[in-house]
mmCIF file of C-alpha atoms in Angstrom:
data_model
loop_
_atom_site.group_PDB
_atom_site.id
_atom_site.type_symbol
_atom_site.label_atom_id
_atom_site.label_comp_id
_atom_site.label_asym_id
_atom_site.label_seq_id
_atom_site.Cartn_x
_atom_site.Cartn_y
_atom_site.Cartn_z
ATOM 1 C CA UNK S 2 3.352 -9.189 26.770
ATOM 2 C CA UNK S 3 6.320 -9.669 24.496
ATOM 3 C CA UNK S 4 8.065 -6.620 23.126
ATOM 4 C CA UNK S 5 7.433 -6.206 19.377
ATOM 5 C CA UNK S 6 10.621 -5.454 17.458
ATOM 6 C CA UNK S 7 10.987 -3.808 14.092
ATOM 7 C CA UNK S 8 12.826 -6.265 11.881
ATOM 8 C CA UNK S 9 12.903 -4.281 8.617
ATOM 9 C CA UNK S 10 11.645 -1.280 6.695
ATOM 10 C CA UNK S 11 10.001 -1.103 3.290
ATOM 11 C CA UNK S 12 11.458 1.207 0.638
ATOM 12 C CA UNK S 13 9.200 2.318 -2.229
ATOM 13 C CA UNK S 14 8.156 5.340 -4.321
ATOM 14 C CA UNK S 15 5.151 6.410 -2.213
ATOM 15 C CA UNK S 16 6.012 8.783 0.631
ATOM 16 C CA UNK S 17 2.461 9.194 1.975
ATOM 17 C CA UNK S 18 -0.504 6.868 2.406
ATOM 18 C CA UNK S 19 -2.729 9.016 0.179
ATOM 19 C CA UNK S 20 -2.524 7.526 -3.292
ATOM 20 C CA UNK S 21 -1.639 4.026 -2.142
ATOM 21 C CA UNK S 22 -3.928 1.138 -3.113
ATOM 22 C CA UNK S 23 -6.329 0.452 -0.273
ATOM 23 C CA UNK S 24 -5.548 -3.260 -0.326
ATOM 24 C CA UNK S 25 -2.628 -5.354 -1.451
ATOM 25 C CA UNK S 26 -2.744 -7.001 -4.861
ATOM 26 C CA UNK S 27 -4.770 -4.226 -6.537
ATOM 27 C CA UNK S 28 -1.689 -2.926 -8.346
ATOM 28 C CA UNK S 29 0.703 -5.814 -8.962
ATOM 29 C CA UNK S 30 3.266 -3.504 -10.588
ATOM 30 C CA UNK S 31 3.759 -1.465 -7.401
ATOM 31 C CA UNK S 32 7.044 -2.756 -5.980
ATOM 32 C CA UNK S 33 9.143 -2.191 -2.902
ATOM 33 C CA UNK S 34 12.267 -3.501 -1.215
ATOM 34 C CA UNK S 35 12.416 -4.887 2.301
ATOM 35 C CA UNK S 36 15.644 -3.841 3.996
ATOM 36 C CA UNK S 37 16.377 -5.528 7.320
ATOM 37 C CA UNK S 38 17.555 -3.835 10.475
ATOM 38 C CA UNK S 39 21.204 -4.556 11.246
ATOM 39 C CA UNK S 40 20.325 -7.110 13.929
ATOM 40 C CA UNK S 41 18.445 -9.265 11.394
ATOM 41 C CA UNK S 42 20.759 -9.158 8.367
ATOM 42 C CA UNK S 43 21.696 -12.809 8.619
ATOM 43 C CA UNK S 44 21.174 -14.571 5.246
ATOM 44 C CA UNK S 45 20.236 -17.748 7.117
ATOM 45 C CA UNK S 46 17.024 -16.023 8.282
ATOM 46 C CA UNK S 47 15.622 -16.012 4.725
ATOM 47 C CA UNK S 48 16.991 -19.379 3.619
ATOM 48 C CA UNK S 49 14.307 -21.175 1.586
ATOM 49 C CA UNK S 50 12.018 -18.138 1.363
ATOM 50 C CA UNK S 51 12.669 -17.827 -2.371
ATOM 51 C CA UNK S 52 10.720 -21.046 -2.902
ATOM 52 C CA UNK S 53 7.442 -19.286 -2.046
ATOM 53 C CA UNK S 54 5.603 -17.077 -4.551
ATOM 54 C CA UNK S 55 3.945 -14.837 -1.937
ATOM 55 C CA UNK S 56 4.597 -13.747 1.630
ATOM 56 C CA UNK S 57 2.616 -12.232 4.486
ATOM 57 C CA UNK S 58 3.961 -8.948 5.834
ATOM 58 C CA UNK S 59 2.960 -7.716 9.287
ATOM 59 C CA UNK S 60 3.704 -4.045 9.742
ATOM 60 C CA UNK S 61 2.890 -0.930 11.758
ATOM 61 C CA UNK S 62 0.578 1.837 10.597
ATOM 62 C CA UNK S 63 2.079 5.316 10.796
ATOM 63 C CA UNK S 64 -0.728 6.899 12.811
ATOM 64 C CA UNK S 65 -0.631 9.305 15.775
ATOM 65 C CA UNK S 66 -0.923 7.747 19.215
ATOM 66 C CA UNK S 67 -4.344 8.023 20.829
ATOM 67 C CA UNK S 68 -5.763 7.472 24.282
ATOM 68 C CA UNK S 69 -8.168 4.589 23.947
ATOM 69 C CA UNK S 70 -9.845 3.676 20.701
ATOM 70 C CA UNK S 71 -13.177 3.989 18.946
ATOM 71 C CA UNK S 72 -15.246 0.826 18.605
ATOM 72 C CA UNK S 73 -16.605 2.027 15.254
ATOM 73 C CA UNK S 74 -15.042 3.739 12.225
ATOM 74 C CA UNK S 75 -16.259 5.287 8.964
ATOM 75 C CA UNK S 76 -14.764 3.351 6.013
ATOM 76 C CA UNK S 77 -14.041 5.730 3.084
ATOM 77 C CA UNK S 78 -15.575 3.248 0.627
ATOM 78 C CA UNK S 79 -18.913 3.532 2.446
ATOM 79 C CA UNK S 80 -18.963 7.271 1.829
ATOM 80 C CA UNK S 81 -17.455 8.278 5.165
ATOM 81 C CA UNK S 82 -20.878 8.502 6.838
ATOM 82 C CA UNK S 83 -21.804 4.926 7.741
ATOM 83 C CA UNK S 84 -20.175 3.451 10.826
ATOM 84 C CA UNK S 85 -19.125 -0.172 11.189
ATOM 85 C CA UNK S 86 -17.174 -1.973 13.878
ATOM 86 C CA UNK S 87 -13.423 -1.373 13.831
ATOM 87 C CA UNK S 88 -12.819 -5.138 13.678
ATOM 88 C CA UNK S 89 -14.975 -5.339 10.539
ATOM 89 C CA UNK S 90 -12.541 -3.017 8.730
ATOM 90 C CA UNK S 91 -8.847 -2.638 8.013
ATOM 91 C CA UNK S 92 -8.758 0.890 9.381
ATOM 92 C CA UNK S 93 -5.388 1.953 10.841
ATOM 93 C CA UNK S 94 -7.155 3.403 13.884
ATOM 94 C CA UNK S 95 -7.384 0.249 15.969
ATOM 95 C CA UNK S 96 -6.208 -0.836 19.449
ATOM 96 C CA UNK S 97 -2.903 -2.051 17.970
ATOM 97 C CA UNK S 98 -1.939 -0.307 14.695
ATOM 98 C CA UNK S 99 -0.862 -3.498 12.901
ATOM 99 C CA UNK S 100 -1.261 -3.891 9.141
ATOM 100 C CA UNK S 101 -1.382 -7.115 7.149
ATOM 101 C CA UNK S 102 -0.314 -7.471 3.506
ATOM 102 C CA UNK S 103 -0.002 -10.347 1.069
ATOM 103 C CA UNK S 104 2.769 -9.496 -1.394
ATOM 104 C CA UNK S 105 4.264 -11.319 -4.339
ATOM 105 C CA UNK S 106 7.879 -12.251 -3.664
ATOM 106 C CA UNK S 107 9.867 -11.175 -6.722
ATOM 107 C CA UNK S 108 13.381 -12.006 -5.545
ATOM 108 C CA UNK S 109 15.714 -12.336 -2.579
ATOM 109 C CA UNK S 110 19.181 -10.835 -2.988
ATOM 110 C CA UNK S 111 22.169 -10.653 -0.675
ATOM 111 C CA UNK S 112 23.607 -7.151 -0.641
ATOM 112 C CA UNK S 113 27.253 -6.809 0.523
ATOM 113 C CA UNK S 114 26.361 -4.088 3.038
ATOM 114 C CA UNK S 115 22.612 -4.543 3.668
ATOM 115 C CA UNK S 116 22.445 -8.318 3.852
ATOM 116 C CA UNK S 117 19.221 -9.933 2.543
ATOM 117 C CA UNK S 118 17.039 -7.565 0.506
ATOM 118 C CA UNK S 119 13.591 -8.820 -0.529
ATOM 119 C CA UNK S 120 11.823 -7.295 -3.538
ATOM 120 C CA UNK S 121 8.021 -7.562 -3.357
ATOM 121 C CA UNK S 122 5.143 -6.382 -5.549
ATOM 122 C CA UNK S 123 1.433 -5.699 -5.185
ATOM 123 C CA UNK S 124 1.998 -3.763 -1.971
ATOM 124 C CA UNK S 125 -0.227 -1.256 -0.160
ATOM 125 C CA UNK S 126 2.451 0.230 2.102
ATOM 126 C CA UNK S 127 4.266 3.553 1.976
ATOM 127 C CA UNK S 128 7.979 4.257 2.059
ATOM 128 C CA UNK S 129 9.732 3.591 5.369
ATOM 129 C CA UNK S 130 6.944 1.386 6.736
ATOM 130 C CA UNK S 131 8.122 -0.589 9.763
ATOM 131 C CA UNK S 132 7.843 -4.348 9.289
ATOM 132 C CA UNK S 133 7.507 -6.536 12.360
ATOM 133 C CA UNK S 134 7.281 -10.000 10.796
ATOM 134 C CA UNK S 135 7.445 -11.955 7.535
ATOM 135 C CA UNK S 136 5.722 -15.295 6.992
ATOM 136 C CA UNK S 137 5.303 -17.485 3.899
ATOM 137 C CA UNK S 138 1.906 -17.532 2.204
ATOM 138 C CA UNK S 139 0.709 -21.136 2.024
ATOM 139 C CA UNK S 140 -2.097 -21.514 -0.540
ATOM 140 C CA UNK S 141 -3.763 -24.664 0.809
ATOM 141 C CA UNK S 142 -4.028 -23.140 4.278
ATOM 142 C CA UNK S 143 -4.403 -19.420 3.558
ATOM 143 C CA UNK S 144 -6.746 -19.366 0.540
ATOM 144 C CA UNK S 145 -10.479 -19.789 1.154
ATOM 145 C CA UNK S 146 -12.452 -20.032 -2.094
ATOM 146 C CA UNK S 147 -15.799 -19.686 -0.283
ATOM 147 C CA UNK S 148 -14.829 -16.513 1.618
ATOM 148 C CA UNK S 149 -17.117 -13.454 1.525
ATOM 149 C CA UNK S 150 -15.838 -9.859 1.471
ATOM 150 C CA UNK S 151 -18.895 -7.885 2.668
ATOM 151 C CA UNK S 152 -18.868 -4.202 1.632
ATOM 152 C CA UNK S 153 -15.219 -4.364 0.508
ATOM 153 C CA UNK S 154 -16.166 -6.778 -2.275
ATOM 154 C CA UNK S 155 -18.478 -4.224 -3.880
ATOM 155 C CA UNK S 156 -15.541 -2.060 -5.026
ATOM 156 C CA UNK S 157 -13.428 -4.898 -6.440
ATOM 157 C CA UNK S 158 -13.933 -3.995 -10.111
ATOM 158 C CA UNK S 159 -14.123 -0.208 -9.705
ATOM 159 C CA UNK S 160 -11.663 1.734 -11.875
ATOM 160 C CA UNK S 161 -11.264 5.250 -13.265
ATOM 161 C CA UNK S 162 -10.021 6.031 -16.758
ATOM 162 C CA UNK S 163 -6.780 8.033 -16.540
ATOM 163 C CA UNK S 164 -6.266 10.924 -18.945
ATOM 164 C CA UNK S 165 -2.908 12.629 -19.471
ATOM 165 C CA UNK S 166 -3.680 15.098 -22.299
ATOM 166 C CA UNK S 167 -0.401 17.012 -21.991
ATOM 167 C CA UNK S 168 1.738 13.901 -21.635
ATOM 168 C CA UNK S 169 2.916 15.071 -18.213
ATOM 169 C CA UNK S 170 3.584 11.531 -17.022
ATOM 170 C CA UNK S 171 6.418 11.241 -19.530
ATOM 171 C CA UNK S 172 8.775 12.586 -16.831
ATOM 172 C CA UNK S 173 8.699 9.094 -15.316
ATOM 173 C CA UNK S 174 10.478 6.054 -16.730
ATOM 174 C CA UNK S 175 8.034 3.703 -18.446
ATOM 175 C CA UNK S 176 7.857 1.189 -15.600
ATOM 176 C CA UNK S 177 7.123 3.849 -12.963
ATOM 177 C CA UNK S 178 4.703 5.598 -15.306
ATOM 178 C CA UNK S 179 2.599 2.476 -15.793
ATOM 179 C CA UNK S 180 2.633 1.769 -12.067
ATOM 180 C CA UNK S 181 1.424 5.303 -11.353
ATOM 181 C CA UNK S 182 -1.359 5.110 -13.951
ATOM 182 C CA UNK S 183 -2.640 1.873 -12.432
ATOM 183 C CA UNK S 184 -2.557 3.456 -8.986
ATOM 184 C CA UNK S 185 -4.462 6.527 -10.176
ATOM 185 C CA UNK S 186 -7.091 4.326 -11.811
ATOM 186 C CA UNK S 187 -7.918 2.893 -8.366
ATOM 187 C CA UNK S 188 -9.214 6.359 -7.323
ATOM 188 C CA UNK S 189 -7.271 7.554 -4.248
ATOM 189 C CA UNK S 190 -10.061 9.908 -3.140
ATOM 190 C CA UNK S 191 -12.417 9.190 -0.245
ATOM 191 C CA UNK S 192 -15.745 8.005 -1.632
ATOM 192 C CA UNK S 193 -17.545 11.093 -0.308
ATOM 193 C CA UNK S 194 -15.417 13.492 -2.419
ATOM 194 C CA UNK S 195 -17.202 14.355 -5.643
ATOM 195 C CA UNK S 196 -16.008 17.830 -6.677
ATOM 196 C CA UNK S 197 -14.753 17.861 -10.310
ATOM 197 C CA UNK S 198 -12.879 21.139 -9.675
ATOM 198 C CA UNK S 199 -10.932 19.968 -6.652
ATOM 199 C CA UNK S 200 -7.237 19.317 -7.224
ATOM 200 C CA UNK S 201 -5.757 16.291 -5.463
ATOM 201 C CA UNK S 202 -2.146 15.268 -5.250
ATOM 202 C CA UNK S 203 0.493 13.091 -3.662
ATOM 203 C CA UNK S 204 4.277 12.629 -3.871
ATOM 204 C CA UNK S 205 5.567 9.821 -6.055
ATOM 205 C CA UNK S 206 9.134 8.988 -7.100
ATOM 206 C CA UNK S 207 10.458 12.501 -6.491
ATOM 207 C CA UNK S 208 7.503 14.438 -7.950
ATOM 208 C CA UNK S 209 4.163 15.788 -6.778
ATOM 209 C CA UNK S 210 1.409 14.345 -8.963
ATOM 210 C CA UNK S 211 -1.720 16.522 -9.124
ATOM 211 C CA UNK S 212 -5.029 15.598 -10.699
ATOM 212 C CA UNK S 213 -8.771 16.193 -10.872
ATOM 213 C CA UNK S 214 -11.612 13.681 -11.118
ATOM 214 C CA UNK S 215 -14.862 14.210 -13.001
ATOM 215 C CA UNK S 216 -17.254 11.255 -12.755
ATOM 216 C CA UNK S 217 -15.259 8.230 -13.924
ATOM 217 C CA UNK S 218 -12.365 10.140 -15.528
ATOM 218 C CA UNK S 219 -9.189 11.194 -13.736
ATOM 219 C CA UNK S 220 -7.128 13.896 -15.480
ATOM 220 C CA UNK S 221 -3.487 14.536 -14.646
ATOM 221 C CA UNK S 222 -3.341 18.260 -13.938
ATOM 222 C CA UNK S 223 0.280 18.988 -13.026
ATOM 223 C CA UNK S 224 3.596 17.303 -12.223
ATOM 224 C CA UNK S 225 5.969 19.235 -9.948
ATOM 225 C CA UNK S 226 9.522 18.233 -9.028
ATOM 226 C CA UNK S 227 9.983 17.877 -5.258
#
């Protein structure tokens, strides 16, 4: 088999996978920058890419190595109890830990020291994610209007209301604040967590964001500088 090479890394405000949208496109304001490895910093490699509105990103999950794999997994959105086949999910625990994301291409810039830098939005990837390929999204070939999404489709419209009674989110600039609120509204918890007194949290843009969830309301509990 061919050796898979890392061509770039993604830089963004999320340092851990907890808190990230579970699929791309759920939070269009969540942005990141693709910074190429030195070997691939040739501007010719991205020539013409700016003419596409979206791109496919193939990347590697940051998961511990395992011996073998499990044929079934427990998707969090099914409550963590029901098993389905690993190839019927996008679980990171698969024979090859490869992720797939459709991202909006915001701009392509040429940095004097970093070469091409691609800004993308609507991502579901954490900071420092290793990218192994980039391909253009071609609507007539890639979009299927009659496609069915099985159990994943059931959660498409699910959102929490986000409450910030003490205005704690004001520590963030407006753009990052709105991005965070949209991310929180997607409910980062596993579906089987339903304790209104439990405090959850994740790092974002230099702070730890802590919150509780009671039914359909998420309340920001504390913001702590990292």
